[in-house]
Short mmCIF file of C-alpha atoms and ligand atoms in Angstrom, two decimals:
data_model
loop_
_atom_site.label_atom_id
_atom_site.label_comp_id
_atom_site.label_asym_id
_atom_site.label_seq_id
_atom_site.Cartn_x
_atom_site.Cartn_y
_atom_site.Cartn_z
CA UNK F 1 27.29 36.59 5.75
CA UNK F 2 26.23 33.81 8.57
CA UNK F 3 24.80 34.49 12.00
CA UNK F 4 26.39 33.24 15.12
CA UNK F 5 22.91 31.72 16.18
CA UNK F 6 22.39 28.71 13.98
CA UNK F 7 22.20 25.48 16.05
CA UNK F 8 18.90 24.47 16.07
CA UNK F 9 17.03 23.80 12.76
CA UNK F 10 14.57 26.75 11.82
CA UNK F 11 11.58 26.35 9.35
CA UNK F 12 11.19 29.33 7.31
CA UNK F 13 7.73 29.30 5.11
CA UNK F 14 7.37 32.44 2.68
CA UNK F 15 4.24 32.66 1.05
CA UNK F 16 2.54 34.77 -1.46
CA UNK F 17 1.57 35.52 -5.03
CA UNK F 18 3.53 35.92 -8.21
CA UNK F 19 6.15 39.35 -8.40
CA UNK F 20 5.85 39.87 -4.50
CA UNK F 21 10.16 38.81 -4.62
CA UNK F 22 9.38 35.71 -2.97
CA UNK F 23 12.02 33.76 -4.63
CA UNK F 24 15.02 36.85 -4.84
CA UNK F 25 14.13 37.19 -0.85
CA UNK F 26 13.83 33.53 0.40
CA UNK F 27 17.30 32.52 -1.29
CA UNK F 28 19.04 35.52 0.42
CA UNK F 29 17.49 35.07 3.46
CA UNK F 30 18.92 31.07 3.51
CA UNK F 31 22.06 32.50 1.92
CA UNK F 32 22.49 35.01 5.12
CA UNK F 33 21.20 32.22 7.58
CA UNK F 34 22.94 29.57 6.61
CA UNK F 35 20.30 27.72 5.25
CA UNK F 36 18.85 25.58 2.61
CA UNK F 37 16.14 27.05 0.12
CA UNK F 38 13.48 25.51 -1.68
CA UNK F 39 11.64 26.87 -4.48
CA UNK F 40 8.19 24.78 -4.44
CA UNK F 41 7.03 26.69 -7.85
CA UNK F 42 10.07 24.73 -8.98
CA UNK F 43 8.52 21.70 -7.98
CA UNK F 44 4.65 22.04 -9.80
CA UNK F 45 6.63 23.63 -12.85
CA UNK F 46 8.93 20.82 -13.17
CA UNK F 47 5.74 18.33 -12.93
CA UNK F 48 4.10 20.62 -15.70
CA UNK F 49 6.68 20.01 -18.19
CA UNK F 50 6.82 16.37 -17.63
CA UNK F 51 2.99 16.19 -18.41
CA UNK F 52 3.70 18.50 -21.64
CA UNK F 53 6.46 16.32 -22.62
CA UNK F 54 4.58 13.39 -21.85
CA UNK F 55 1.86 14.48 -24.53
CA UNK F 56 -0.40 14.26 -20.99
CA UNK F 57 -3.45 16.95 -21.64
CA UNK F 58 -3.02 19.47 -18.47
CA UNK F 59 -6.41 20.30 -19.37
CA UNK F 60 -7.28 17.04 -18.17
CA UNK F 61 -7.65 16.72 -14.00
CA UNK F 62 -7.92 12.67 -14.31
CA UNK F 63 -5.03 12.11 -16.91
CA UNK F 64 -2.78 14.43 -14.91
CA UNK F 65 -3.68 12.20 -11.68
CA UNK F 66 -3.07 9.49 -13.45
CA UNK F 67 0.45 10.48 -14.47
CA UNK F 68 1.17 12.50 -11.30
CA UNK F 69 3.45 9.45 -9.82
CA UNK F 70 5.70 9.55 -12.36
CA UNK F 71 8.55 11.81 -12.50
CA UNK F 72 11.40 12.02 -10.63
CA UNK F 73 11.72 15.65 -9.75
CA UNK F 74 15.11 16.20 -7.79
CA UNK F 75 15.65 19.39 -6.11
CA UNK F 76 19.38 20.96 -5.08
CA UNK F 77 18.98 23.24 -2.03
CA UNK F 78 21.67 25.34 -2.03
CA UNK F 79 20.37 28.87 -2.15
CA UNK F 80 23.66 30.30 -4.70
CA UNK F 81 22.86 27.71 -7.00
CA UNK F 82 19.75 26.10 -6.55
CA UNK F 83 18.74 23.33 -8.86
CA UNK F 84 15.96 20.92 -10.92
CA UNK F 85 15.94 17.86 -12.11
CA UNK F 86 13.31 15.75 -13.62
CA UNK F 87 14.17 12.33 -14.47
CA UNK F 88 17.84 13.35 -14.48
CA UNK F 89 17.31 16.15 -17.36
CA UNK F 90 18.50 19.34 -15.88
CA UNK F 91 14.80 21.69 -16.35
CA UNK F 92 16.24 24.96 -14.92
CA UNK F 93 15.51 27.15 -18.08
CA UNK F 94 12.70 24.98 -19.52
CA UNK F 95 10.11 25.40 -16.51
CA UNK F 96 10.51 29.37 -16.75
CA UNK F 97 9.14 29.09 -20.65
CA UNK F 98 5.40 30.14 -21.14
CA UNK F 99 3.98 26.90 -22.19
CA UNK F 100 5.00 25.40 -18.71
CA UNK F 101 3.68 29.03 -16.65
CA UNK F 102 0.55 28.55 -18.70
CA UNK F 103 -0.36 25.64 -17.67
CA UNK F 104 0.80 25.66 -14.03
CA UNK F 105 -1.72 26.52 -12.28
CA UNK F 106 -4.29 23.63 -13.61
CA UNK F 107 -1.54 20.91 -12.91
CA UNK F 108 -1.06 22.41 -9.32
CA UNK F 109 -4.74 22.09 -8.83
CA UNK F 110 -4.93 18.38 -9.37
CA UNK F 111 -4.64 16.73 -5.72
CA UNK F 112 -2.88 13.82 -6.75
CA UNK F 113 -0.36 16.16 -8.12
CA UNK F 114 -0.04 18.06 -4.74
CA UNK F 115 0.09 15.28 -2.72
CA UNK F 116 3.14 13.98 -4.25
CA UNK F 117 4.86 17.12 -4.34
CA UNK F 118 3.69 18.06 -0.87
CA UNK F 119 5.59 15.22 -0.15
CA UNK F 120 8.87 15.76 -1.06
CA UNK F 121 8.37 19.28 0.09
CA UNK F 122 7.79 17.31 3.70
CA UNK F 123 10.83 15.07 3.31
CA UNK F 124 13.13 17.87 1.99
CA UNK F 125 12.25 20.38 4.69
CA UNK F 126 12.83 17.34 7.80
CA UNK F 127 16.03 16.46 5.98
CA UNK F 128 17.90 19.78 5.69
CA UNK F 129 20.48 20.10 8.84
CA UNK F 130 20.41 23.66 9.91
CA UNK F 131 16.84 24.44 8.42
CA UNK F 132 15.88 25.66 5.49
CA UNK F 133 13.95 28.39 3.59
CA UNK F 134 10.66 27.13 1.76
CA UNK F 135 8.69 29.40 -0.79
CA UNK F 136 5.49 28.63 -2.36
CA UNK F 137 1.45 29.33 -1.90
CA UNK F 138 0.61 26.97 1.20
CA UNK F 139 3.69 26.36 3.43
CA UNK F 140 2.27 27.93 6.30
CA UNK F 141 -0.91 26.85 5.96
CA UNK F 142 -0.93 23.03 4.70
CA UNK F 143 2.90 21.62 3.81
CA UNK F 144 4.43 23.11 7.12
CA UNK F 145 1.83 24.35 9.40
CA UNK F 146 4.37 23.91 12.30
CA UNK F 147 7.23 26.59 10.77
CA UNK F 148 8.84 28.72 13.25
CA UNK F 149 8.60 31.80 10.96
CA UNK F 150 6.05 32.21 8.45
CA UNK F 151 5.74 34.77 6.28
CA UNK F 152 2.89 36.08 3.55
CA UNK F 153 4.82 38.79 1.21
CA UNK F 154 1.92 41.16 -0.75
CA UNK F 155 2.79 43.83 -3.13
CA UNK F 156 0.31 45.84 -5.53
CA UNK F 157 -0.40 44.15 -8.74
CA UNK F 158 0.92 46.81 -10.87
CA UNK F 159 4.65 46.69 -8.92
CA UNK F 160 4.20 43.01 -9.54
CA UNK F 161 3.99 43.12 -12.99
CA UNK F 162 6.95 45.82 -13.48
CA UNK F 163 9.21 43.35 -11.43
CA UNK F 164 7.78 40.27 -13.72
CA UNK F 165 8.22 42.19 -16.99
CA UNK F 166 11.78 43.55 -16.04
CA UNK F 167 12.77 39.28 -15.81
CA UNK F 168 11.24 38.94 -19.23
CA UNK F 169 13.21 40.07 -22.38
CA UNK F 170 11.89 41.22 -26.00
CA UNK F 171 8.38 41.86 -26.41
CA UNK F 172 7.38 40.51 -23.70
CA UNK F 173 8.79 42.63 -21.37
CA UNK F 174 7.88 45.64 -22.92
CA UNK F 175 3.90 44.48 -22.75
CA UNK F 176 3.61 44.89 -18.91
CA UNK F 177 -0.10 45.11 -19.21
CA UNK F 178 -0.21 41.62 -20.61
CA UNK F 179 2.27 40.60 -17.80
CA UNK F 180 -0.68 42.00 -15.04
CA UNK F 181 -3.43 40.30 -16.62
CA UNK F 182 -1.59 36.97 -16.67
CA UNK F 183 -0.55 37.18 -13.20
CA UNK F 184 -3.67 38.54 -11.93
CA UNK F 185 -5.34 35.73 -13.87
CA UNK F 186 -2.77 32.78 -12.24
CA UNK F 187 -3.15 34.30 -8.46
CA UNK F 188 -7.11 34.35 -9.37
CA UNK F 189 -6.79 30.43 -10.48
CA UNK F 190 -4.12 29.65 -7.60
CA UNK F 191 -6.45 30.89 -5.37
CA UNK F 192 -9.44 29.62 -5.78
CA UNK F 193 -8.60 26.25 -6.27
CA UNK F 194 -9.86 23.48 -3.81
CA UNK F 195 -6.79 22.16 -2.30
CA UNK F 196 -4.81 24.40 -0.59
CA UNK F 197 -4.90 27.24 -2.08
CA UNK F 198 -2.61 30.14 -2.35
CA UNK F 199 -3.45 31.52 1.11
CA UNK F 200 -2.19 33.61 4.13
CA UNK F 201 -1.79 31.63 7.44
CA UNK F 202 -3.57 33.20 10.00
CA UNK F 203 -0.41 33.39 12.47
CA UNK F 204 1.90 34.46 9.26
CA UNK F 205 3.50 38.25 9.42
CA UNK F 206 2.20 39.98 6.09
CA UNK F 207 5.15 42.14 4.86
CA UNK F 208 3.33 44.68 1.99
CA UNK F 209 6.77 44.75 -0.91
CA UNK F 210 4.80 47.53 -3.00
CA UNK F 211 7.36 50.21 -1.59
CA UNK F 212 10.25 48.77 -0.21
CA UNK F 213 13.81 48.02 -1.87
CA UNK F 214 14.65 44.33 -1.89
CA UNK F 215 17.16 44.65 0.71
CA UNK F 216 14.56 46.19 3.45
CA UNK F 217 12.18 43.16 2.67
CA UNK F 218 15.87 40.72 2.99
CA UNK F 219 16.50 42.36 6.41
CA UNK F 220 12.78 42.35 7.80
CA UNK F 221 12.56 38.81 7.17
CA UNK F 222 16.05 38.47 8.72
CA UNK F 223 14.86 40.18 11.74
CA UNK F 224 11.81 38.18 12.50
CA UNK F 225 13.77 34.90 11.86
CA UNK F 226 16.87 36.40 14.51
CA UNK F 227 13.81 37.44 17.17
CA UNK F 228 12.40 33.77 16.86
CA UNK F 229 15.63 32.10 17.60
CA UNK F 230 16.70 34.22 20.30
CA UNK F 231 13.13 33.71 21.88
CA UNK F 232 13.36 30.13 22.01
O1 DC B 1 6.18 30.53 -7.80
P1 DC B 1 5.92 30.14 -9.25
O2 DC B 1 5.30 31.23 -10.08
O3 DC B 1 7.09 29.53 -9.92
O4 DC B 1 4.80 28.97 -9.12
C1 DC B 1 4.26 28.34 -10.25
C2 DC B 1 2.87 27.81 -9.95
O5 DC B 1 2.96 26.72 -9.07
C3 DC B 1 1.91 28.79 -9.33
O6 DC B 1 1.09 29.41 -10.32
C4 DC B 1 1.05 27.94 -8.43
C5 DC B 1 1.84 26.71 -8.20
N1 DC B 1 2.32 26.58 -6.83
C6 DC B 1 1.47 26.00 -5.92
O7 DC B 1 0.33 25.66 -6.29
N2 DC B 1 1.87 25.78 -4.65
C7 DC B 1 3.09 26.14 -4.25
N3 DC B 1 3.47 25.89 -2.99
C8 DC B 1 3.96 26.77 -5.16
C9 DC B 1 3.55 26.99 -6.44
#
């Protein structure tokens, strides 16, 4: 369903960490809208498996700089059917594996590697006609510190590790303690890291997920997009 009230572009940023439905929210918000959607996790996974396929060492901050100019990574925007390309090799399924979310959050951390990506996060967002949706850690604090709408979604790091482990299959969804520890220990690292880190914007609306269906978090952010337009 599209709103009447979509001629001027709108910059939605929704931030937060892992299992908060960040990425389930922000394409059905765009979807609703009318607007594009960009998954930035996308993005710094898509680098990661070009360094592991690359035989680059993510361990290593200076050879991942040095490689960091090198892929093409190619992002489709349409929230139904959203898409990821590096070099032309479709990496949909191979940036969800656990070799690439393993070592994510040490490629993210390398600023040559953000820079880049920050980039076409930049170029992508001032390209999109009617606006678009952007997810990530640091869209309302460093990529697009001028969104209309910025949001910082929170939810209890138990909740976030049901919702992670019920998108896993086999043993590894049945281990949901392992799934915490993992995601506490990637927030912890995405975090602290020097360049922008994973962080709330200090004019962003928190919206707490822990007890609310999907839908209510869909139709809160909704709202606060609507309110913005009509106010301007
Ligand atoms: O949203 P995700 O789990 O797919 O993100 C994967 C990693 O990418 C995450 O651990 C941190 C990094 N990331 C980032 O540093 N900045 C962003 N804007 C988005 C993701």
């Amino acid at each position: 369903m599209r709103t009447a009230v979509a001629e001027t572009p709108v910059i939605v940023a929704i931030d937060g960490p892992s299992g908060t439905g960040k990425s389930s929210t922000s394409k059905a918000v765009a979807d609703r809208l009318g607007l594009a959607f960009l998954d930035t996790g996308a993005q710094y996974r898509a680098m990661t498996w070009w360094m592991l396929a690359n035989g680059v060492d993510t361990g290593d901050p200076a050879a991942v700089a040095a490689a960091a100019a090198k892929p093409v990574i190619v992002s489709g925007t349409d929230p139904l059917a959203p898409t990821i390309t590096v070099d032309g090799t479709d990496v949909a399924g191979p940036i969800r594996e656990e070799a690439v979310t393993s070592a994510v959050s040490a490629v993210s951390a390398v600023p040559e590697v953000r820079t880049r990506i920050t980039g076409l996060q930049r170029t992508i967002a001032a390209e999109a006609g009617a606006g678009i949706v952007v997810e990530g850690r640091d869209i309302g604090t460093t990529v697009l510190p001028d969104a209309d709408v910025k949001i910082f979604l929170t939810a209890s790091a138990e909740a976030r590790a049901a919702r992670r482990s019920a998108e896993l299959t086999g043993a590894a969804a049945a281990d949901v303690a392992a799934t915490r520890e993992a995601l506490v220990r990637r927030d912890t690292a995405d975090s602290a890291r020097k360049t922008s880190p994973l962080a709330k914007a200090a004019d962003a609306v928190e919206v707490d997920t822990t007890h609310l269906t999907l839908e209510q978090v869909i139709e809160r952010v909704v709202g606060l997009v609507n309110e913005k337009r009509h106010d301007r």
